[in-house]
């Protein structure tokens, strides 16, 4: 449960279950936002999850894993672009939502600083965070935030944005400086872009933020001339506003506002709206002023960022593992509009949960047109008191997520009708039921062949955290599992994924599903967005047409380049690391950390399948809950069929050369027989990168500290694992010593001083 109940009274087992649920939700929301440019939860709800997770982990530090969202920023970078390591961490911001919360933050800052503080206020642009690296005044790389340490290299596209200088103006440029900013579309340019998209017959963007992210994170390779022109149109309209610096060893000024002045003289675009105040009251007045006049700004804003102006105080106040303590984001309350509730329909997700969604007359709210909004479950529908046919009040929670607040009762005319939750799955017809006694949510138990659940699992297999198959995303997963035609889908379950052939992809039409709701996505005219993702049309006389392909009249179809690349990428995925296959199997609770531990210890899916509960639970980073989930998963016949079919198709569900269960540490290497726990933010390593470095060196990467632990590599945000290491007397090392350890072995640390204290 995440209902705000008293955490201090939670039994450990219930606390563990809630931590797992919160981590799943938070990571899912992060992956959607940073990986797919999709927002699936509002800021207030997301922050509520984070605050509750932080409190549970504070009371039960043994439940905080290395993967905990409380220790990380953003999401891991994908493979579409090359990775770029930031010279200095690119942090996120903590949020406040009211004057009282802001003034409390400002008072704490003043107490901690112990002296007079000036507050710099600037508008919070709703765009995509970007880091520009200049060396001796020349732009060398541009990267997205990624996980805060490693982002995606988007330099090629950034060079096409006219407002970003390739070489800085003026003189006195440092050898290295990272400039941080936000890439966005002006409202007018966003509307012009959508007009262009419509004229080309392409999909319209829902809002400026998604359009900015999608425009910057695209590649020219493989595009035809029309697509290249569309790409140029999109990138040419992008803008950047600089809002800070990353790496800069010794800036020649004393304040953030002076930094902005210096960056402006170098030709970098800084905001014309920032102001500096000598009191929290002045900053609060700025926040209220722009909240009342937010639509007078040429671009979308969702709040105000307030920073301590004095640079010296930035270091003194410090940062958590995710956000600086010297800055805060004040998020504005969402807008509200009235619209008509046309219907309430039920969507089924990857886990089988049946969720009611409001279908409304299109309404423009907070900068975008809204047609659908989640109603969560039948109890929420009743609590809101809405009837089908009502005029309802709609808002964008956090200016992002559409939310139905309730009906305008005085406008009812008697034609409205009550929503009745269906008794059967709208996708496959199976009776809906709670997963266990007392659950509010209803679920479809037909997990094997419910098309919506299969679609969700196939999309998960292609995701970055699983097999990372480029091209196996939202549209292609729907095409393979829920096509409009043919009547029989290519994939009834994921078992045949690695058996797909070119002929399986001919003649597929599919209705694109909304990433959030799972419901059919609609065009501007209200018709379903139907596509043929795997084919392109050729005349019968064209020499390149496939004579064995399906015909429509005098025309034939051949596979598109995207289809042939998808098949090639699926084939290439057969030799991915074992831990990725374990994540791809969709076993409950088995994420990357547990999957790595299982792969390292057992070396094959067959060995995991044959292991007892005690043998599974004994693996560091696994435990009883995951062991039970694995046993339950392999007890299902069609789950075993997935493994068997993948193996027969050539998928490598083993680690080549692995000596067998329990012998994973005997691999040779400088860390042979050494157990290391990496915790917090280690300079030069992402979370997964640190774990992989230990494994590559022949060591054992553990997720918890025990007497068997040889080293704890601790950085900022180390938390309970650092305290446990100190209690047990385990040697603690810092990031520089960790690099020596994984490259040269423990001997390289002989005589070295212990690691610097990590920030708790």
XYZ file of C-alpha atoms in Angstrom:
760
model
C 0.000 0.000 0.000
C 1.080 3.583 -0.652
C -1.848 5.361 0.961
C 0.035 7.578 3.405
C -0.498 5.227 6.361
C 1.848 5.423 9.348
C 5.173 3.991 8.224
C 6.553 3.505 11.728
C 3.942 0.826 12.448
C 4.558 -1.181 9.258
C 5.830 -4.731 9.871
C 9.063 -5.483 8.016
C 7.398 -7.828 5.498
C 4.796 -5.180 4.588
C 7.507 -2.521 4.400
C 9.498 -4.756 2.027
C 6.449 -5.296 -0.198
C 5.744 -1.566 -0.286
C 9.369 -0.735 -1.142
C 9.223 -3.152 -4.071
C 5.954 -1.635 -5.266
C 7.249 1.937 -4.940
C 10.525 1.135 -6.717
C 8.644 -0.513 -9.599
C 6.353 2.500 -9.991
C 9.103 5.114 -9.745
C 11.475 3.349 -12.136
C 8.595 2.745 -14.560
C 7.712 6.448 -14.477
C 11.375 7.438 -14.951
C 11.878 5.050 -17.867
C 8.745 6.382 -19.546
C 9.771 10.025 -19.051
C 13.472 9.817 -19.918
C 13.402 6.850 -22.284
C 10.142 7.252 -24.226
C 9.404 10.967 -23.694
C 6.133 9.887 -22.077
C 4.739 11.083 -18.748
C 2.707 8.468 -16.875
C 2.290 10.128 -13.469
C 1.936 13.688 -12.177
C 4.665 15.459 -10.198
C 2.767 15.467 -6.906
C 2.122 11.727 -7.025
C 5.697 10.983 -8.103
C 7.118 13.128 -5.302
C 4.758 11.455 -2.843
C 6.130 8.046 -3.882
C 9.698 9.294 -3.501
C 9.112 10.837 -0.059
C 7.414 7.689 1.228
C 10.211 5.485 -0.148
C 12.832 7.716 1.499
C 11.034 7.467 4.839
C 10.666 3.672 4.697
C 14.354 3.321 3.771
C 15.286 5.612 6.658
C 13.397 3.419 9.126
C 14.473 0.152 7.450
C 17.908 0.819 5.884
C 18.333 -2.872 5.061
C 15.601 -2.455 2.411
C 17.554 0.169 0.418
C 19.059 -1.521 -2.642
C 21.723 -0.234 -4.999
C 18.957 0.304 -7.548
C 16.903 2.496 -5.215
C 15.548 5.602 -6.980
C 16.503 7.584 -3.860
C 20.160 7.165 -4.873
C 19.855 7.832 -8.594
C 18.945 10.500 -11.142
C 16.972 10.118 -14.369
C 17.295 6.889 -16.331
C 20.076 4.977 -18.006
C 21.035 6.022 -21.511
C 20.005 3.824 -24.400
C 22.047 2.620 -27.334
C 20.599 4.787 -30.099
C 23.316 7.341 -29.335
C 26.842 6.890 -28.051
C 27.255 7.374 -24.294
C 28.908 10.551 -22.995
C 30.204 10.822 -19.452
C 29.575 14.227 -17.878
C 32.663 15.823 -16.356
C 30.487 16.718 -13.363
C 27.243 15.084 -12.259
C 24.119 16.503 -13.875
C 21.663 16.561 -11.001
C 17.908 16.928 -10.892
C 15.929 19.315 -8.637
C 13.721 18.700 -5.639
C 10.213 20.181 -5.883
C 7.853 22.240 -3.735
C 4.209 22.968 -4.551
C 3.109 25.723 -2.179
C 4.263 29.031 -0.690
C 4.589 27.404 2.733
C 6.841 24.635 1.367
C 8.988 27.165 -0.472
C 9.384 29.487 2.505
C 10.277 26.517 4.724
C 12.998 25.515 2.231
C 14.326 29.090 2.064
C 14.417 29.341 5.877
C 16.390 26.100 6.106
C 18.869 27.335 3.492
C 19.435 30.519 5.486
C 19.919 28.564 8.727
C 22.375 26.143 7.107
C 24.289 28.963 5.395
C 24.568 30.956 8.621
C 24.776 34.250 6.737
C 22.918 36.535 4.363
C 21.662 34.767 1.226
C 20.496 36.138 -2.107
C 17.966 34.166 -4.158
C 18.122 34.011 -7.968
C 14.757 33.240 -9.567
C 14.279 32.048 -13.137
C 11.453 30.482 -15.114
C 11.378 26.683 -15.234
C 11.190 25.841 -18.932
C 9.364 22.617 -19.802
C 11.950 21.148 -22.158
C 14.876 18.737 -22.353
C 17.977 19.151 -20.163
C 21.231 19.457 -22.124
C 24.924 19.703 -21.244
C 27.342 21.473 -23.628
C 31.065 20.790 -23.248
C 33.383 23.560 -24.481
C 37.153 23.047 -24.596
C 39.174 26.252 -25.086
C 36.002 27.896 -26.393
C 35.105 25.232 -28.967
C 32.000 23.028 -28.669
C 33.179 19.415 -28.480
C 30.158 17.453 -27.267
C 26.506 17.908 -26.339
C 24.724 15.316 -24.201
C 21.356 14.662 -22.578
C 21.084 14.196 -18.808
C 20.824 10.375 -18.925
C 21.336 8.979 -15.430
C 23.159 12.110 -14.281
C 26.617 10.705 -14.961
C 26.297 9.315 -18.483
C 24.049 10.835 -21.140
C 23.437 10.419 -24.870
C 25.678 12.095 -27.437
C 23.404 14.427 -29.450
C 26.211 16.689 -30.689
C 25.370 16.242 -34.362
C 21.812 17.521 -33.896
C 22.818 20.285 -31.490
C 25.184 21.695 -34.125
C 22.080 22.295 -36.286
C 20.471 24.587 -33.667
C 21.263 28.105 -34.791
C 21.255 29.720 -31.340
C 24.042 27.523 -29.955
C 27.549 28.822 -30.769
C 30.076 26.345 -32.150
C 32.817 28.622 -30.868
C 32.392 30.991 -27.953
C 32.690 34.721 -28.520
C 35.078 36.891 -26.510
C 38.225 35.768 -24.722
C 39.356 34.168 -21.478
C 37.678 30.840 -22.076
C 38.686 28.089 -19.638
C 40.301 24.865 -20.893
C 37.084 23.044 -19.993
C 33.595 24.226 -19.089
C 30.256 22.415 -19.103
C 27.263 24.642 -19.758
C 23.853 23.360 -18.710
C 20.592 24.444 -20.288
C 17.129 23.511 -21.518
C 16.199 22.786 -25.145
C 12.611 23.731 -26.003
C 10.139 25.032 -28.580
C 8.448 28.412 -28.352
C 4.674 28.049 -28.365
C 4.470 29.674 -31.813
C 7.186 27.408 -33.219
C 5.523 24.350 -31.702
C 2.236 25.229 -33.391
C 4.069 25.857 -36.683
C 5.823 22.500 -36.318
C 2.538 20.672 -35.813
C 1.093 22.477 -38.833
C 4.065 21.229 -40.864
C 3.625 17.701 -39.491
C -0.035 17.776 -40.507
C 0.810 19.003 -44.022
C 3.197 16.053 -44.436
C 0.660 13.562 -43.095
C 2.812 12.857 -40.021
C 1.689 12.430 -36.412
C 1.186 15.602 -34.384
C 3.086 16.134 -31.139
C 1.099 16.211 -27.910
C 3.091 19.011 -26.280
C 6.259 21.096 -26.734
C 8.353 19.056 -24.276
C 7.824 15.757 -26.119
C 8.391 17.523 -29.426
C 11.704 18.983 -28.223
C 12.956 15.661 -26.880
C 11.833 13.743 -29.956
C 13.402 16.292 -32.290
C 16.785 16.321 -30.555
C 16.990 12.548 -30.034
C 16.731 11.456 -33.663
C 19.283 10.169 -36.153
C 19.721 10.967 -39.818
C 20.909 7.483 -40.786
C 18.351 5.474 -42.707
C 16.032 8.393 -43.425
C 14.833 9.243 -46.920
C 14.888 12.798 -48.271
C 11.392 13.600 -47.034
C 12.225 12.360 -43.552
C 15.489 14.297 -43.541
C 13.644 17.479 -44.455
C 11.150 16.886 -41.652
C 14.060 16.356 -39.276
C 15.697 19.605 -40.402
C 12.414 21.467 -39.948
C 12.097 20.211 -36.394
C 15.677 20.822 -35.282
C 15.845 24.270 -36.886
C 12.982 25.491 -34.664
C 14.595 24.370 -31.392
C 15.929 26.904 -28.910
C 18.219 26.748 -25.909
C 18.308 28.759 -22.693
C 21.353 28.328 -20.455
C 20.599 27.949 -16.747
C 23.872 26.932 -15.131
C 27.299 25.357 -15.319
C 28.694 21.927 -14.591
C 32.443 21.447 -14.664
C 34.382 24.714 -14.297
C 37.225 24.448 -11.788
C 37.585 28.128 -10.921
C 35.028 30.564 -12.377
C 36.266 34.167 -12.156
C 33.017 35.463 -10.605
C 31.307 35.060 -7.242
C 27.612 34.631 -8.080
C 25.264 32.678 -10.326
C 23.912 35.917 -11.794
C 27.435 36.997 -12.736
C 27.912 33.603 -14.389
C 24.904 34.385 -16.575
C 26.405 37.740 -17.511
C 29.702 36.133 -18.484
C 28.005 33.368 -20.497
C 25.990 36.000 -22.366
C 29.207 37.798 -23.410
C 30.375 34.462 -24.847
C 27.307 34.354 -27.089
C 25.338 31.782 -25.105
C 21.549 32.340 -24.823
C 20.629 33.184 -21.230
C 17.177 33.968 -19.833
C 15.939 37.553 -19.854
C 13.503 36.770 -17.051
C 15.826 35.984 -14.143
C 15.924 38.276 -11.092
C 17.888 38.296 -7.812
C 16.289 39.027 -4.424
C 17.771 39.563 -0.972
C 14.900 37.874 0.855
C 12.585 34.851 0.497
C 9.608 37.232 0.349
C 10.973 38.835 -2.825
C 11.446 35.426 -4.427
C 7.948 34.390 -3.363
C 6.488 37.510 -4.999
C 8.326 36.626 -8.244
C 6.834 33.125 -8.123
C 3.314 34.463 -7.659
C 3.732 37.139 -10.348
C 4.712 34.700 -13.080
C 2.163 32.156 -11.892
C -0.542 34.700 -12.661
C 1.013 35.636 -16.021
C 2.474 32.351 -17.219
C 0.757 32.514 -20.613
C 2.383 35.843 -21.396
C 5.708 33.983 -21.845
C 6.656 32.859 -25.343
C 7.401 29.312 -24.208
C 5.774 26.769 -21.870
C 6.750 26.976 -18.202
C 5.712 24.685 -15.353
C 7.166 26.633 -12.461
C 10.079 28.688 -11.161
C 13.583 27.591 -10.176
C 15.077 29.361 -7.155
C 18.844 29.176 -6.548
C 21.202 30.572 -3.958
C 23.069 33.254 -5.912
C 26.390 33.006 -4.024
C 28.548 30.306 -5.673
C 30.616 29.765 -2.514
C 27.476 28.625 -0.696
C 26.805 25.958 -3.335
C 29.734 23.950 -2.057
C 28.917 24.594 1.584
C 25.270 23.562 1.241
C 26.194 20.544 -0.891
C 23.863 18.083 -2.591
C 22.102 14.789 -2.072
C 22.736 11.950 -4.505
C 19.962 13.383 -6.724
C 19.658 17.132 -6.207
C 21.514 20.210 -4.938
C 20.464 21.621 -1.567
C 21.012 25.178 -2.823
C 18.227 25.098 -5.430
C 14.555 24.146 -5.565
C 11.839 23.968 -8.229
C 8.491 25.548 -7.374
C 5.838 23.718 -9.456
C 2.709 25.693 -10.352
C -0.758 24.345 -9.711
C -2.318 22.905 -12.867
C -4.931 24.608 -15.003
C -8.569 23.519 -15.036
C -11.105 23.452 -17.905
C -14.580 22.028 -18.487
C -15.310 19.377 -21.116
C -17.817 16.600 -21.847
C -17.295 13.024 -20.609
C -18.275 10.968 -23.656
C -17.554 7.520 -22.267
C -15.567 5.479 -19.754
C -13.665 2.587 -21.299
C -11.443 -0.023 -19.685
C -7.851 -0.747 -20.715
C -5.733 -3.749 -19.718
C -1.999 -3.384 -19.089
C 1.063 -5.680 -19.112
C 0.314 -7.090 -15.660
C -3.374 -7.626 -16.457
C -4.716 -4.732 -14.388
C -8.001 -3.354 -15.772
C -8.046 0.451 -15.604
C -11.002 2.715 -16.464
C -10.196 5.724 -18.640
C -12.304 8.782 -19.336
C -12.907 9.522 -23.025
C -13.714 13.211 -23.435
C -14.492 15.838 -25.997
C -11.071 17.264 -26.949
C -10.075 20.060 -24.572
C -6.972 22.227 -24.629
C -5.436 22.445 -21.164
C -1.929 23.509 -20.102
C -0.693 23.729 -23.670
C -1.972 20.510 -25.245
C -5.189 18.844 -26.416
C -6.520 16.155 -24.074
C -8.961 13.386 -25.027
C -8.321 10.688 -22.398
C -7.536 10.550 -18.684
C -7.091 7.708 -16.219
C -9.721 7.029 -13.563
C -7.557 4.350 -11.843
C -10.276 1.880 -10.752
C -14.019 1.537 -10.220
C -13.837 2.881 -6.664
C -12.210 6.104 -7.897
C -14.981 6.529 -10.475
C -17.557 6.253 -7.699
C -15.614 8.574 -5.398
C -15.394 11.276 -8.081
C -19.141 10.969 -8.682
C -18.899 11.262 -12.486
C -21.543 9.950 -14.891
C -21.084 9.267 -18.587
C -22.414 12.361 -20.364
C -21.431 14.747 -17.537
C -19.727 18.072 -18.043
C -16.567 17.479 -16.030
C -13.728 19.550 -14.628
C -10.404 18.520 -16.153
C -6.942 19.598 -15.114
C -3.357 18.753 -15.926
C -1.804 17.582 -12.664
C 1.684 19.057 -12.567
C 0.792 20.570 -15.949
C 1.380 17.110 -17.418
C -1.068 14.347 -16.483
C -4.754 14.801 -17.399
C -6.925 14.350 -14.297
C -10.704 14.352 -13.951
C -11.602 16.305 -10.796
C -15.372 15.734 -10.818
C -18.682 16.646 -12.461
C -20.430 19.995 -12.824
C -23.622 18.670 -11.256
C -25.767 21.733 -12.002
C -25.328 21.140 -15.765
C -26.850 17.648 -15.736
C -29.980 17.213 -17.897
C -30.988 13.652 -16.999
C -29.400 11.897 -19.990
C -26.272 10.960 -18.030
C -25.705 7.320 -17.093
C -23.664 5.473 -14.493
C -20.454 3.630 -15.360
C -20.539 -0.109 -14.790
C -17.198 -1.888 -14.452
C -17.084 -4.813 -16.903
C -17.005 -8.319 -15.498
C -14.853 -9.639 -18.357
C -11.584 -8.512 -19.952
C -12.338 -6.167 -22.881
C -9.330 -7.568 -24.758
C -9.809 -11.336 -24.448
C -13.111 -11.952 -22.654
C -11.759 -13.692 -19.547
C -13.598 -12.956 -16.255
C -11.900 -10.171 -14.293
C -10.999 -10.781 -10.658
C -8.784 -9.370 -7.876
C -5.291 -10.881 -7.810
C -5.790 -11.593 -4.094
C -8.427 -11.066 -1.465
C -8.872 -7.436 -0.514
C -7.413 -5.973 -3.724
C -9.360 -3.056 -5.204
C -7.940 -3.495 -8.695
C -9.396 -6.120 -11.013
C -7.080 -8.102 -13.266
C -7.357 -10.342 -16.295
C -6.042 -13.802 -15.309
C -5.392 -14.795 -18.943
C -1.752 -13.747 -18.797
C -0.688 -16.239 -21.444
C -2.675 -14.962 -24.402
C -4.510 -11.763 -23.462
C -3.387 -9.568 -26.391
C -2.887 -6.482 -24.216
C -0.664 -8.348 -21.759
C 1.342 -10.022 -24.515
C 1.811 -6.645 -26.205
C 3.120 -5.137 -22.983
C 5.529 -8.011 -22.380
C 6.898 -7.904 -25.927
C 7.464 -4.156 -25.637
C 9.249 -4.782 -22.307
C 11.536 -7.351 -23.974
C 12.699 -4.706 -26.438
C 13.242 -2.048 -23.760
C 16.644 -0.730 -22.698
C 16.565 -2.508 -19.348
C 15.924 -5.884 -20.986
C 17.249 -7.005 -24.403
C 17.478 -3.449 -25.774
C 16.252 -4.389 -29.270
C 16.106 -1.282 -31.436
C 12.842 -1.146 -33.352
C 10.911 -3.375 -30.931
C 8.907 -0.603 -29.342
C 5.356 0.539 -28.839
C 4.133 0.333 -32.450
C 5.977 -2.821 -33.512
C 4.955 -4.673 -30.327
C 1.312 -3.824 -31.037
C 1.691 -4.878 -34.675
C 3.121 -8.259 -33.690
C 0.477 -8.997 -31.039
C -2.683 -6.963 -31.785
C -2.864 -6.231 -35.512
C -6.035 -5.065 -37.211
C -5.053 -7.572 -39.852
C -4.219 -10.384 -40.285
C -6.734 -11.987 -37.958
C -4.054 -14.217 -36.397
C -1.174 -12.204 -34.916
C 2.444 -13.225 -35.592
C 2.967 -13.634 -31.826
C 0.355 -15.315 -29.659
C 2.893 -15.191 -26.832
C 6.514 -14.040 -26.739
C 7.675 -17.649 -27.287
C 7.957 -17.220 -31.073
C 9.826 -13.908 -30.957
C 13.129 -15.403 -32.107
C 11.393 -17.501 -34.784
C 9.968 -14.491 -36.646
C 10.530 -14.543 -40.416
C 10.077 -11.944 -43.105
C 6.813 -13.522 -44.302
C 5.357 -13.115 -40.796
C 5.549 -9.338 -41.199
C 3.706 -9.001 -44.514
C 0.289 -7.417 -44.612
C 0.178 -6.144 -41.018
C -1.965 -3.125 -40.176
C -2.166 -1.927 -36.593
C -3.915 0.733 -34.542
C -1.270 2.598 -32.540
C -1.881 2.385 -28.798
C -1.391 5.230 -26.353
C 1.716 4.544 -24.253
C -0.036 5.610 -21.034
C -3.534 4.203 -21.414
C -3.073 1.289 -23.806
C -6.133 2.611 -25.660
C -6.153 3.272 -29.414
C -4.506 6.584 -30.241
C -6.734 8.946 -32.187
C -5.997 11.338 -35.030
C -7.149 14.949 -34.913
C -10.417 13.950 -36.624
C -11.089 11.302 -33.971
C -10.326 8.293 -36.174
C -7.906 5.596 -34.935
C -4.237 6.121 -35.842
C -3.770 3.087 -38.122
C -0.405 2.240 -39.650
C 1.397 -0.419 -41.684
C 4.755 -0.380 -39.889
C 6.481 -3.231 -41.721
C 5.712 -2.551 -45.351
C 6.036 -0.032 -48.090
C 3.977 0.046 -51.207
C 5.290 -0.709 -54.692
C 3.589 -1.001 -58.038
C 3.207 -4.490 -59.484
C 5.498 -3.468 -62.323
C 8.261 -2.368 -59.967
C 11.232 -4.658 -60.241
C 11.740 -4.569 -56.488
C 8.321 -5.876 -55.512
C 7.892 -9.255 -53.809
C 5.806 -11.561 -56.020
C 5.046 -13.730 -52.982
C 3.796 -10.789 -50.916
C 0.121 -9.973 -50.277
C -1.694 -8.049 -53.023
C -4.259 -5.272 -52.923
C -5.588 -4.872 -56.453
C -2.724 -3.962 -58.759
C -0.309 -3.207 -55.938
C 2.078 -5.322 -53.919
C 3.989 -4.697 -50.738
C 7.598 -5.245 -49.789
C 9.124 -5.112 -46.351
C 10.260 -1.713 -45.199
C 13.800 -1.060 -44.091
C 12.512 -0.781 -40.531
C 11.133 -4.326 -40.764
C 14.342 -5.866 -42.101
C 16.352 -4.008 -39.453
C 13.997 -5.250 -36.730
C 14.521 -8.855 -37.822
C 18.281 -8.303 -37.897
C 18.215 -6.717 -34.427
C 16.185 -9.622 -33.025
C 18.721 -12.031 -34.500
C 21.607 -10.040 -32.992
C 19.907 -10.071 -29.578
C 20.272 -13.853 -29.372
C 23.796 -13.439 -27.971
C 23.055 -10.670 -25.445
C 24.212 -11.094 -21.845
C 22.347 -13.689 -19.783
C 21.139 -11.130 -17.241
C 19.279 -9.280 -20.003
C 17.376 -12.457 -20.925
C 16.443 -12.921 -17.283
C 14.936 -9.420 -17.201
C 13.223 -10.068 -20.552
C 11.392 -13.113 -19.167
C 9.124 -10.747 -17.207
C 9.549 -12.557 -13.879
C 8.063 -10.444 -11.094
C 10.717 -8.648 -8.978
C 13.598 -9.705 -11.255
C 15.211 -6.447 -12.329
C 18.773 -5.786 -13.531
C 20.437 -6.151 -10.106
C 18.840 -9.490 -9.252
C 19.307 -10.679 -12.840
C 23.031 -9.921 -12.735
C 23.397 -11.761 -9.424
C 21.541 -14.802 -10.756
C 23.492 -14.826 -14.019
C 26.809 -14.481 -12.229
C 26.072 -17.284 -9.769
C 24.237 -19.857 -11.927
C 25.516 -19.126 -15.433
C 22.401 -20.352 -17.284
C 18.605 -20.266 -17.242
C 18.637 -24.065 -17.049
C 20.620 -23.965 -13.802
C 18.278 -21.357 -12.324
C 15.291 -23.477 -13.365
C 16.775 -26.533 -11.642
C 17.709 -24.732 -8.411
C 15.785 -25.116 -5.176
C 14.201 -22.209 -3.323
C 16.975 -22.256 -0.721
C 19.671 -22.258 -3.405
C 18.053 -19.301 -5.141
C 17.438 -17.328 -1.955
C 21.041 -17.820 -0.805
C 22.407 -15.751 -3.711
C 23.394 -12.233 -2.652
C 20.902 -9.759 -4.079
C 18.145 -12.360 -4.536
C 16.515 -13.458 -1.265
C 13.250 -15.214 -0.509
C 10.780 -12.968 -2.368
C 12.601 -13.231 -5.683
C 13.252 -16.955 -5.113
C 9.518 -17.547 -4.675
C 8.774 -15.493 -7.805
C 11.204 -17.603 -9.847
C 9.784 -20.889 -8.547
C 6.246 -19.704 -9.317
C 7.246 -18.538 -12.785
C 8.856 -21.832 -13.806
C 5.838 -23.760 -12.462
C 3.785 -22.375 -15.386
C 3.936 -24.569 -18.488
C 3.756 -21.767 -21.050
C 6.562 -19.939 -19.262
C 8.759 -22.999 -19.671
C 7.700 -23.084 -23.328
C 9.128 -19.560 -23.795
C 12.519 -20.701 -22.514
C 12.446 -23.863 -24.627
C 11.410 -22.047 -27.828
C 13.984 -19.306 -27.351
C 16.690 -21.901 -26.783
C 15.671 -23.898 -29.860
C 15.685 -20.692 -31.924
C 19.315 -20.066 -30.931
C 18.979 -17.598 -28.079
C 22.034 -17.920 -25.843
C 20.497 -18.414 -22.402
C 23.874 -19.165 -20.881
C 27.079 -17.348 -20.071
C 29.741 -18.871 -22.346
C 32.513 -20.513 -20.340
C 30.696 -20.256 -17.015
C 31.878 -23.127 -14.758
C 28.470 -23.782 -13.201
C 26.359 -22.817 -10.179
C 28.288 -21.359 -7.279
C 31.547 -21.020 -9.173
C 30.923 -17.605 -10.671
C 33.710 -15.917 -8.749
C 36.354 -18.352 -10.009
C 36.708 -16.567 -13.315
C 40.210 -15.262 -12.922
C 41.057 -11.575 -13.045
C 42.448 -9.087 -10.563
C 39.404 -9.465 -8.261
C 39.268 -13.266 -8.267
C 37.612 -14.257 -4.975
C 36.966 -10.652 -3.895
C 33.500 -9.380 -2.923
C 32.790 -5.678 -3.489
C 29.737 -3.556 -2.743
C 29.460 -0.359 -4.828
C 27.102 2.207 -3.321
C 26.292 5.853 -3.879
C 27.568 7.898 -6.812
C 31.071 6.852 -7.851
C 32.823 9.404 -10.059
C 33.408 7.936 -13.523
C 30.928 5.059 -13.171
C 27.216 4.678 -13.634
C 25.470 2.338 -11.193
C 25.451 -0.561 -13.659
C 28.922 0.388 -14.872
C 30.393 -0.060 -11.386
C 28.755 -3.464 -11.015
C 29.974 -4.559 -14.433
C 33.511 -3.352 -13.692
C 33.619 -5.606 -10.609
C 32.310 -8.584 -12.570
C 34.671 -7.969 -15.509
C 37.589 -7.963 -13.066
C 36.547 -11.414 -11.852
C 35.019 -10.213 -8.597
C 31.634 -10.621 -6.999
C 29.352 -7.580 -7.070
C 27.175 -7.813 -3.959
C 24.121 -5.685 -3.208
C 24.375 -5.833 0.588
C 27.202 -5.483 3.107
C 28.130 -8.463 5.289
C 31.157 -9.901 7.072
C 32.034 -11.592 3.772
C 32.364 -8.220 2.010
C 35.970 -7.271 1.235
C 35.487 -3.676 0.072
C 32.728 -1.089 0.028
C 33.209 1.543 -2.665
C 31.200 4.499 -1.371
C 30.327 7.803 -2.986
C 27.781 10.538 -2.237
C 24.425 9.036 -1.263
C 25.982 5.837 0.137
C 23.520 5.805 3.036
C 22.923 2.642 5.070
C 25.534 0.504 3.307
C 28.269 2.907 4.388
C 27.051 2.754 7.991
C 26.950 -1.039 7.841
C 30.516 -1.173 6.494
C 31.737 1.049 9.314
C 29.922 -1.111 11.865
C 31.482 -4.336 10.522
C 34.914 -2.840 9.950
C 34.822 -3.452 6.189
C 37.355 -1.380 4.265
C 35.765 1.650 2.618
C 37.248 3.117 -0.558
C 36.413 6.129 -2.678
C 35.893 6.402 -6.447
C 39.595 6.848 -7.290
C 40.553 3.818 -5.195
C 37.687 1.837 -6.725
C 39.157 2.490 -10.167
C 42.527 1.174 -8.956
C 40.834 -1.850 -7.411
C 38.993 -2.977 -10.549
C 41.915 -2.291 -12.889
C 44.923 -3.383 -10.827
C 43.491 -5.390 -7.933
C 43.658 -5.100 -4.123
C 47.454 -4.915 -4.153
C 47.271 -1.489 -5.764
C 45.617 -0.202 -2.575
C 48.416 -1.337 -0.250
C 49.599 1.658 1.673
C 46.812 3.828 0.302
C 44.778 5.941 2.693
C 41.165 4.832 3.237
C 38.436 6.383 1.142
C 37.140 9.847 1.873
C 33.906 10.001 3.869
C 30.905 9.664 1.596
C 27.989 12.036 1.800
C 25.168 10.329 3.629
